[in-house]
CSV table of C-alpha atoms in Angstrom, one decimal:
chain,number,residue,atom,x,y,z
M,1,MET,CA,47.5,-16.8,-130.8
M,2,SER,CA,49.9,-14.6,-129.8
M,3,PRO,CA,53.4,-15.9,-128.6
M,4,ASN,CA,53.2,-13.5,-125.4
M,5,LEU,CA,49.8,-15.1,-124.7
M,6,THR,CA,50.9,-18.2,-124.4
M,7,ALA,CA,53.4,-17.5,-122.5
M,8,LEU,CA,51.0,-16.3,-120.0
M,9,ARG,CA,49.8,-20.2,-119.7
M,10,GLY,CA,49.8,-21.2,-116.2
M,11,SER,CA,51.8,-18.0,-114.9
M,12,VAL,CA,49.0,-17.0,-112.6
M,13,ALA,CA,46.7,-18.7,-110.1
M,14,ILE,CA,43.6,-18.1,-108.2
M,15,ALA,CA,45.3,-18.4,-104.5
M,16,GLY,CA,41.2,-17.9,-102.4
M,17,VAL,CA,37.3,-17.4,-103.8
M,18,GLY,CA,34.6,-16.2,-101.6
M,19,THR,CA,30.9,-15.8,-101.3
M,20,PHE,CA,29.2,-13.4,-99.5
M,21,GLY,CA,24.9,-13.7,-98.5
M,22,CYS,CA,24.1,-15.7,-101.3
M,23,GLY,CA,20.4,-16.8,-101.9
M,24,LYS,CA,18.1,-14.3,-100.0
M,25,THR,CA,19.8,-12.0,-97.9
M,26,PRO,CA,17.3,-8.1,-96.3
M,27,GLY,CA,19.9,-5.9,-95.0
M,28,PHE,CA,22.5,-5.8,-97.0
M,29,SER,CA,23.2,-3.7,-99.6
M,30,ASP,CA,24.9,-4.3,-103.3
M,31,MET,CA,28.6,-2.9,-101.2
M,32,GLU,CA,28.3,-4.6,-98.3
M,33,LEU,CA,27.5,-7.7,-99.8
M,34,LEU,CA,30.8,-7.3,-101.5
M,35,ALA,CA,32.8,-6.9,-98.7
M,36,GLY,CA,31.8,-10.1,-97.4
M,37,ALA,CA,33.2,-12.1,-100.4
M,38,ALA,CA,36.1,-10.3,-100.0
M,39,LYS,CA,37.0,-10.5,-97.0
M,40,GLN,CA,36.1,-14.0,-97.3
M,41,ALA,CA,38.3,-14.8,-100.4
M,42,VAL,CA,41.6,-12.5,-99.5
M,43,ALA,CA,41.5,-14.5,-95.8
M,44,GLU,CA,41.4,-17.9,-97.9
M,45,ALA,CA,44.5,-16.9,-99.8
M,46,GLY,CA,46.6,-15.5,-96.3
M,47,LEU,CA,46.2,-12.0,-97.0
M,48,THR,CA,45.3,-9.1,-95.7
M,49,MET,CA,43.4,-6.5,-97.5
M,50,GLN,CA,46.3,-4.4,-97.3
M,51,ASP,CA,48.1,-6.8,-99.0
M,52,ILE,CA,45.7,-6.2,-102.0
M,53,ASP,CA,47.4,-4.1,-104.4
M,54,GLY,CA,45.5,-4.6,-107.5
M,55,ILE,CA,41.2,-4.8,-108.3
M,56,CYS,CA,39.2,-5.8,-110.5
M,57,THR,CA,35.0,-4.9,-110.1
M,58,ALA,CA,31.8,-4.4,-111.7
M,59,SER,CA,28.7,-3.0,-111.4
M,60,VAL,CA,25.2,-2.6,-113.6
M,61,SER,CA,24.4,0.6,-111.5
M,62,ALA,CA,27.4,2.7,-110.3
M,63,PRO,CA,29.8,3.3,-113.9
M,64,MET,CA,32.2,4.9,-111.4
M,65,TRP,CA,32.3,1.7,-109.3
M,66,PRO,CA,35.6,0.8,-108.2
M,67,MET,CA,36.2,3.9,-106.4
M,68,PRO,CA,33.9,3.9,-103.5
M,69,VAL,CA,34.7,-0.2,-103.9
M,70,ILE,CA,38.3,0.9,-102.7
M,71,GLU,CA,37.4,3.4,-100.2
M,72,HIS,CA,35.0,1.0,-98.4
M,73,LEU,CA,38.2,-2.1,-98.8
M,74,GLY,CA,40.4,0.4,-97.4
M,75,ILE,CA,42.7,-0.2,-99.8
M,76,ARG,CA,45.3,1.9,-101.9
M,77,PRO,CA,45.5,-0.3,-105.8
M,78,THR,CA,48.1,0.6,-108.6
M,79,PHE,CA,46.8,-1.5,-110.7
M,80,ILE,CA,42.5,-0.5,-111.5
M,81,ASP,CA,40.0,-2.1,-114.1
M,82,GLY,CA,36.4,-1.0,-113.8
M,83,THR,CA,35.6,-2.5,-117.5
M,84,MET,CA,31.6,-3.3,-117.3
M,85,LEU,CA,30.7,-6.1,-120.1
M,86,GLY,CA,27.7,-6.9,-118.0
M,87,GLY,CA,27.6,-10.4,-116.7
M,88,SER,CA,31.2,-11.9,-118.1
M,89,SER,CA,32.9,-9.0,-116.8
M,90,PHE,CA,34.5,-11.0,-114.3
M,91,ILE,CA,35.8,-13.8,-115.5
M,92,ALA,CA,37.1,-11.2,-118.9
M,93,HIS,CA,39.0,-9.2,-115.8
M,94,LEU,CA,41.6,-12.2,-115.0
M,95,MET,CA,43.5,-10.9,-118.6
M,96,PRO,CA,43.9,-6.8,-117.6
M,97,ALA,CA,45.0,-9.0,-114.3
M,98,MET,CA,47.5,-11.4,-115.7
M,99,LEU,CA,49.7,-8.7,-117.5
M,100,ALA,CA,49.2,-6.2,-114.3
M,101,LEU,CA,51.4,-9.1,-112.5
M,102,GLN,CA,53.2,-10.1,-115.0
M,103,SER,CA,54.5,-6.6,-115.5
M,104,GLY,CA,55.3,-5.8,-111.8
M,105,GLN,CA,52.6,-3.8,-111.4
M,106,CYS,CA,50.9,-5.4,-109.3
M,107,ASN,CA,51.3,-8.5,-106.5
M,108,ALA,CA,47.8,-9.5,-105.3
M,109,VAL,CA,44.9,-8.9,-107.6
M,110,LEU,CA,41.1,-8.9,-105.7
M,111,VAL,CA,38.3,-9.1,-108.3
M,112,CYS,CA,35.2,-8.8,-106.5
M,113,TYR,CA,31.0,-8.5,-107.2
M,114,GLY,CA,28.0,-7.9,-105.1
M,115,SER,CA,24.8,-7.3,-105.6
M,116,ALA,CA,20.9,-6.9,-103.3
M,117,GLN,CA,18.5,-7.3,-106.9
M,118,ARG,CA,16.9,-9.6,-104.8
M,119,SER,CA,16.2,-7.8,-101.3
M,120,SER,CA,16.9,-3.8,-102.3
M,121,THR,CA,14.2,-2.0,-101.6
M,122,MET,CA,14.9,0.0,-104.8
M,123,ASN,CA,12.0,-0.1,-107.3
M,124,ARG,CA,13.1,-2.3,-110.1
M,125,ARG,CA,10.7,-1.1,-112.3
M,126,GLU,CA,12.4,3.0,-111.7
M,127,ILE,CA,15.8,1.4,-112.1
M,128,SER,CA,14.8,-0.4,-115.7
M,129,LYS,CA,13.6,3.3,-117.0
M,130,THR,CA,16.6,4.2,-115.6
M,131,ARG,CA,19.0,1.8,-117.7
M,132,ARG,CA,16.9,3.0,-120.8
M,133,MET,CA,17.9,6.0,-121.0
M,134,LEU,CA,21.7,5.1,-119.9
M,135,ASP,CA,22.4,2.4,-122.2
M,136,PRO,CA,19.6,2.7,-124.9
M,137,GLN,CA,18.8,0.0,-127.3
M,138,PRO,CA,17.6,1.9,-130.3
M,139,TYR,CA,16.2,-0.9,-132.2
M,140,GLU,CA,14.8,-2.5,-129.6
M,141,HIS,CA,13.0,-0.6,-126.8
M,142,PRO,CA,10.7,1.5,-128.8
M,143,TYR,CA,8.9,-1.4,-129.2
M,144,GLU,CA,9.0,-2.6,-125.5
M,145,PRO,CA,9.7,-5.9,-125.3
M,146,MET,CA,10.6,-8.2,-122.0
M,147,LEU,CA,14.5,-7.7,-121.8
M,148,PRO,CA,16.0,-9.9,-121.1
M,149,PRO,CA,13.9,-13.1,-121.2
M,150,SER,CA,12.2,-12.1,-125.1
M,151,ALA,CA,15.7,-11.6,-126.8
M,152,TYR,CA,16.8,-15.3,-125.4
M,153,ALA,CA,12.8,-16.5,-126.5
M,154,LEU,CA,13.8,-15.4,-129.9
M,155,SER,CA,16.8,-17.4,-129.5
M,156,ALA,CA,15.6,-20.0,-128.0
M,157,SER,CA,12.4,-20.3,-131.4
M,158,ARG,CA,15.3,-19.5,-134.0
M,159,HIS,CA,17.6,-22.3,-132.7
M,160,MET,CA,14.0,-24.8,-132.5
M,161,HIS,CA,12.9,-23.5,-135.6
M,162,GLU,CA,16.7,-23.8,-137.5
M,163,PHE,CA,18.0,-26.8,-135.7
M,164,GLY,CA,14.4,-29.3,-134.8
M,165,THR,CA,15.8,-28.5,-131.0
M,166,THR,CA,12.5,-30.1,-128.7
M,167,ARG,CA,10.6,-27.8,-125.5
M,168,GLU,CA,11.4,-31.1,-123.6
M,169,GLN,CA,15.8,-30.7,-124.4
M,170,LEU,CA,15.4,-26.9,-123.0
M,171,ALA,CA,14.1,-28.7,-120.0
M,172,GLU,CA,16.4,-31.4,-119.7
M,173,VAL,CA,18.7,-28.2,-119.6
M,174,ALA,CA,16.5,-27.2,-116.1
M,175,VAL,CA,16.1,-30.1,-114.9
M,176,ALA,CA,19.8,-31.2,-114.8
M,177,ALA,CA,20.6,-27.8,-113.3
M,178,ARG,CA,18.1,-28.8,-110.6
M,179,GLN,CA,20.1,-32.0,-109.7
M,180,TRP,CA,23.3,-30.8,-108.7
M,181,ALA,CA,21.8,-28.3,-106.8
M,182,GLN,CA,20.4,-30.7,-105.2
M,183,LEU,CA,23.7,-32.3,-104.2
M,184,ASN,CA,24.8,-28.5,-103.0
M,185,PRO,CA,23.2,-27.1,-99.6
M,186,THR,CA,24.3,-23.7,-100.7
M,187,ALA,CA,21.4,-23.9,-104.1
M,188,TYR,CA,18.5,-21.6,-103.0
M,189,ASP,CA,15.8,-23.7,-104.9
M,190,ARG,CA,16.6,-27.5,-104.6
M,191,ALA,CA,13.6,-28.5,-105.2
M,192,PRO,CA,12.6,-31.9,-107.4
M,193,MET,CA,11.7,-31.0,-110.9
M,194,THR,CA,11.0,-32.2,-113.0
M,195,ILE,CA,10.7,-32.1,-117.1
M,196,ASP,CA,7.0,-32.1,-116.9
M,197,ASP,CA,7.4,-29.1,-114.6
M,198,VAL,CA,9.8,-26.6,-116.6
M,199,LEU,CA,7.3,-27.5,-119.7
M,200,ASN,CA,3.9,-26.2,-117.7
M,201,ALA,CA,5.0,-23.6,-115.8
M,202,ARG,CA,3.9,-20.4,-116.3
M,203,MET,CA,5.2,-18.5,-119.8
M,204,ILE,CA,7.3,-15.7,-119.2
M,205,SER,CA,8.4,-15.2,-122.9
M,206,ASP,CA,7.0,-18.6,-125.6
M,207,PRO,CA,8.6,-20.8,-125.8
M,208,LEU,CA,10.7,-20.1,-122.3
M,209,THR,CA,8.3,-20.8,-119.2
M,210,VAL,CA,9.9,-19.1,-115.1
M,211,ARG,CA,11.9,-22.7,-115.1
M,212,ASP,CA,13.4,-22.0,-118.4
M,213,CYS,CA,15.0,-18.7,-116.5
M,214,CYS,CA,17.6,-18.2,-113.7
M,215,LEU,CA,16.8,-16.6,-110.5
M,216,VAL,CA,16.6,-14.3,-109.1
M,217,THR,CA,19.1,-14.0,-105.9
M,218,ASP,CA,21.2,-11.5,-103.8
M,219,GLY,CA,24.9,-12.5,-103.4
M,220,GLY,CA,28.4,-11.8,-103.6
M,221,GLY,CA,31.7,-13.5,-104.8
M,222,ALA,CA,35.3,-12.5,-104.8
M,223,TYR,CA,38.7,-14.4,-106.0
M,224,VAL,CA,42.3,-13.2,-105.8
M,225,LEU,CA,44.8,-13.7,-108.1
M,226,VAL,CA,48.6,-14.1,-107.5
M,227,ARG,CA,51.5,-15.0,-109.6
M,228,ALA,CA,52.2,-18.5,-110.0
M,229,ASP,CA,55.5,-19.4,-107.7
M,230,ARG,CA,54.3,-16.9,-104.8
M,231,ALA,CA,50.9,-19.4,-105.3
M,232,LYS,CA,52.7,-22.6,-104.3
M,233,ASP,CA,53.8,-21.0,-100.5
M,234,MET,CA,50.2,-20.1,-99.8
M,235,PRO,CA,47.1,-21.6,-97.8
M,236,GLN,CA,44.7,-23.1,-100.7
M,237,LYS,CA,45.8,-25.8,-103.2
M,238,PRO,CA,46.7,-23.1,-106.7
M,239,VAL,CA,44.2,-23.2,-109.8
M,240,TYR,CA,46.2,-22.3,-112.5
M,241,VAL,CA,44.5,-19.4,-115.4
M,242,LEU,CA,45.6,-21.4,-118.7
M,243,GLY,CA,43.7,-20.2,-121.0
M,244,ASN,CA,41.9,-16.7,-121.3
M,245,GLY,CA,39.3,-15.5,-124.0
M,246,THR,CA,36.8,-12.7,-124.8
M,247,ALA,CA,34.9,-11.6,-127.4
M,248,CYS,CA,31.8,-9.4,-127.9
M,249,TRP,CA,29.8,-8.5,-131.3
M,250,ASN,CA,27.0,-6.5,-130.2
M,251,ARG,CA,24.8,-5.4,-127.3
M,252,GLN,CA,21.3,-5.7,-128.6
M,253,ILE,CA,20.0,-8.9,-130.3
M,254,SER,CA,19.0,-7.7,-132.9
M,255,SER,CA,21.9,-6.7,-133.9
M,256,MET,CA,23.1,-10.0,-134.1
M,257,HIS,CA,23.9,-12.1,-137.4
M,258,ASP,CA,22.7,-15.1,-136.3
M,259,VAL,CA,21.2,-15.2,-133.7
M,260,THR,CA,22.3,-18.8,-132.8
M,261,THR,CA,25.7,-18.2,-132.7
M,262,THR,CA,27.4,-16.4,-129.9
M,263,ALA,CA,31.1,-14.0,-129.6
M,264,THR,CA,31.3,-17.4,-127.4
M,265,VAL,CA,33.3,-18.9,-131.2
M,266,ASP,CA,36.0,-16.6,-130.5
M,267,SER,CA,36.4,-15.8,-126.7
M,268,GLY,CA,36.6,-20.2,-126.7
M,269,ARG,CA,39.0,-20.6,-129.4
M,270,ALA,CA,41.0,-17.9,-127.3
M,271,ALA,CA,40.8,-19.2,-124.4
M,272,PHE,CA,41.3,-23.2,-125.7
M,273,ALA,CA,44.7,-21.5,-128.2
M,274,MET,CA,46.7,-19.9,-125.2
M,275,ALA,CA,46.0,-23.4,-123.7
M,276,GLY,CA,47.2,-25.2,-125.9
M,277,MET,CA,43.5,-27.5,-125.7
M,278,THR,CA,40.5,-28.9,-127.0
M,279,PRO,CA,37.1,-29.5,-125.5
M,280,GLY,CA,38.0,-33.2,-125.0
M,281,ASP,CA,40.1,-32.1,-122.8
M,282,ILE,CA,37.7,-30.7,-119.9
M,283,GLN,CA,36.6,-32.1,-117.3
M,284,VAL,CA,34.0,-29.7,-116.1
M,285,ALA,CA,32.1,-27.0,-117.8
M,286,GLN,CA,30.1,-24.3,-115.7
M,287,LEU,CA,28.5,-22.0,-118.5
M,288,TYR,CA,26.2,-18.5,-117.7
M,289,ASP,CA,22.8,-19.8,-117.8
M,290,ALA,CA,20.3,-17.1,-117.7
M,291,PHE,CA,18.5,-19.3,-120.1
M,292,THR,CA,18.1,-22.7,-120.7
M,293,ILE,CA,19.2,-21.4,-124.2
M,294,ASN,CA,22.2,-20.6,-122.8
M,295,THR,CA,24.0,-24.2,-122.0
M,296,ILE,CA,22.7,-25.0,-125.8
M,297,LEU,CA,24.4,-22.1,-127.6
M,298,PHE,CA,27.7,-22.6,-125.3
M,299,LEU,CA,28.3,-25.9,-126.1
M,300,GLU,CA,27.8,-25.4,-129.7
M,301,ASP,CA,30.2,-23.0,-129.6
M,302,LEU,CA,32.4,-24.0,-127.6
M,303,GLY,CA,32.8,-26.8,-129.0
M,304,PHE,CA,31.7,-29.8,-127.3
M,305,CYS,CA,29.1,-30.9,-130.3
M,306,LYS,CA,28.5,-28.9,-133.4
M,307,LYS,CA,26.1,-26.2,-134.3
M,308,GLY,CA,22.4,-27.5,-133.9
M,309,GLU,CA,23.6,-30.7,-131.6
M,310,GLY,CA,23.3,-29.3,-129.1
M,311,GLY,CA,19.6,-29.8,-127.4
M,312,ALA,CA,20.5,-33.6,-128.7
M,313,PHE,CA,23.7,-33.4,-126.6
M,314,VAL,CA,22.0,-32.2,-123.0
M,315,ALA,CA,19.5,-34.9,-123.7
M,316,ASN,CA,18.7,-37.9,-121.2
M,317,GLY,CA,21.2,-36.2,-118.8
M,318,ALA,CA,23.8,-36.1,-120.3
M,319,ILE,CA,25.1,-33.5,-118.1
M,320,ALA,CA,23.3,-34.2,-115.3
M,321,PRO,CA,24.9,-35.2,-112.3
M,322,GLY,CA,26.5,-39.0,-114.0
M,323,GLY,CA,26.4,-38.3,-117.6
M,324,ARG,CA,29.0,-37.3,-120.4
M,325,LEU,CA,29.9,-34.0,-118.9
M,326,PRO,CA,29.6,-32.4,-116.2
M,327,VAL,CA,28.0,-29.3,-116.3
M,328,ASN,CA,27.0,-25.8,-113.9
M,329,THR,CA,27.8,-28.3,-110.7
M,330,ASN,CA,26.5,-25.9,-108.0
M,331,GLY,CA,23.2,-25.5,-109.9
M,332,GLY,CA,23.3,-22.6,-112.1
M,333,GLY,CA,21.7,-19.3,-112.5
M,334,LEU,CA,18.8,-21.5,-113.5
M,335,SER,CA,18.9,-23.4,-109.5
M,336,TRP,CA,21.5,-22.2,-107.5
M,337,GLY,CA,21.4,-18.5,-108.0
M,338,HIS,CA,21.8,-15.6,-110.2
M,339,PRO,CA,22.9,-12.1,-108.3
M,340,GLY,CA,22.3,-10.4,-111.3
M,341,MET,CA,25.7,-11.2,-112.9
M,342,TYR,CA,26.9,-14.8,-112.7
M,343,GLY,CA,29.4,-15.2,-114.2
M,344,ILE,CA,32.1,-14.9,-110.9
M,345,PHE,CA,30.0,-17.6,-109.7
M,346,ALA,CA,30.8,-20.0,-112.5
M,347,LEU,CA,34.5,-19.0,-111.7
M,348,ILE,CA,34.2,-19.3,-108.3
M,349,GLU,CA,32.4,-22.8,-108.8
M,350,ALA,CA,35.1,-24.3,-110.8
M,351,VAL,CA,37.6,-23.2,-108.3
M,352,ARG,CA,36.4,-25.4,-105.7
M,353,GLN,CA,35.7,-28.3,-108.1
M,354,LEU,CA,39.1,-28.2,-109.0
M,355,ARG,CA,40.4,-28.0,-105.4
M,356,GLY,CA,37.8,-30.7,-104.2
M,357,GLU,CA,35.7,-29.1,-102.3
M,358,CYS,CA,32.1,-29.9,-104.0
M,359,GLY,CA,31.2,-32.6,-101.5
M,360,ASP,CA,28.5,-34.6,-102.6
M,361,ARG,CA,28.3,-32.5,-106.0
M,362,GLN,CA,32.7,-32.7,-105.9
M,363,VAL,CA,33.3,-34.9,-109.8
M,364,ALA,CA,35.9,-36.8,-109.4
M,365,GLY,CA,39.8,-36.6,-110.3
M,366,VAL,CA,38.9,-32.9,-111.8
M,367,GLN,CA,41.8,-31.8,-113.1
M,368,THR,CA,40.3,-29.3,-115.4
M,369,ALA,CA,37.7,-27.0,-115.8
M,370,LEU,CA,36.0,-24.7,-117.7
M,371,ALA,CA,34.1,-21.2,-116.4
M,372,HIS,CA,32.4,-19.2,-119.1
M,373,GLY,CA,30.9,-16.2,-118.2
M,374,ASN,CA,27.6,-14.0,-120.9
M,375,GLY,CA,27.2,-10.8,-120.8
M,376,GLY,CA,23.8,-8.2,-121.8
M,377,THR,CA,21.7,-10.3,-124.5
M,378,LEU,CA,24.1,-12.8,-125.5
M,379,SER,CA,26.4,-10.4,-126.2
M,380,SER,CA,30.0,-10.0,-124.3
M,381,GLN,CA,31.5,-13.4,-124.0
M,382,SER,CA,34.4,-14.7,-121.7
M,383,THR,CA,35.9,-18.7,-121.7
M,384,ALA,CA,38.3,-19.3,-118.7
M,385,ILE,CA,39.7,-22.3,-118.6
M,386,LEU,CA,42.0,-23.6,-115.3
M,387,GLY,CA,43.6,-26.7,-114.0
M,388,THR,CA,45.4,-28.1,-110.7
M,389,ALA,CA,49.6,-28.2,-110.8
M,390,ASP,CA,49.2,-31.5,-112.8
M,391,THR,CA,48.1,-29.3,-115.6
M,392,LEU,CA,51.4,-27.1,-116.2
């Protein structure tokens, strides 16, 4: 770990967060959902949009997305980052934003996202065809797999074969997420669900049923970053960025050397090193759970348990309310919602837990939290470790 990166620990704080239109919100565009969340985050930080002089944003469908966002919000930033790494983007944006703030290039960075994925009138089949041209995957597309589910099903099948992970253990992940969602009035799906409900649901890509797969929802999310010294005088309890790491080893899952080990190994190691912490120091974990296998893989690759032991780690309600490690306390992508790319919402939930704002789902005494984003098909990975003032 570079001494310069270690020196960034706690130098920047999240001063405001916002979500808008999450769930099913017909009549709103991606931009309108983004703008709604951005306005909330900026206002919560006690700022106006004219105070924002840095922006990070990304979109699946628009390669030059930062430009219309800047235009729509009416800002003139001196720092702009439009790096697109899939669902991990909005956690990966932390590091360049921190560097820009610490260099004095800007004073307040807005990270924002919006997706009308569920309610959009655009034909999703046509969108899929377009993406195949713009983002070709030569070792996979010729065989016409059902992507992304079939990629994650491949990883799940291999994990089951190699380590003895069971379908019931995968189902534990979905049930735990649902139990957290039942404590969250903003979650999209709060209906009771059992292990058998997951196992007996409609098959999507063997061994994954529809309940092993994330929801398809609308929503916007945003957060505001400022230097730590400034955050102390702002309206909200500051949440400090203690560590951040991003890694990418592949685009296609067929190019992974081992489909049960992800680049999270590197992103997590970097984040923990920067924070000067270990998995044992983390009190809540928000992990990108596009599929049930994700949670198991990331718990292993982040070091919460050894490789191959993720299934046993989540068994018997261990990551559910009252378990040994609270995971995805908002309900996650499996039950809270999944507006195309989920990473920003994992980070927002970590912030709200650290600020003690989560009502019935609040974990008592939280001072440290981890948020992890995943992009593509187990492709890009980004890990953030956040803390309260007591952790500095």
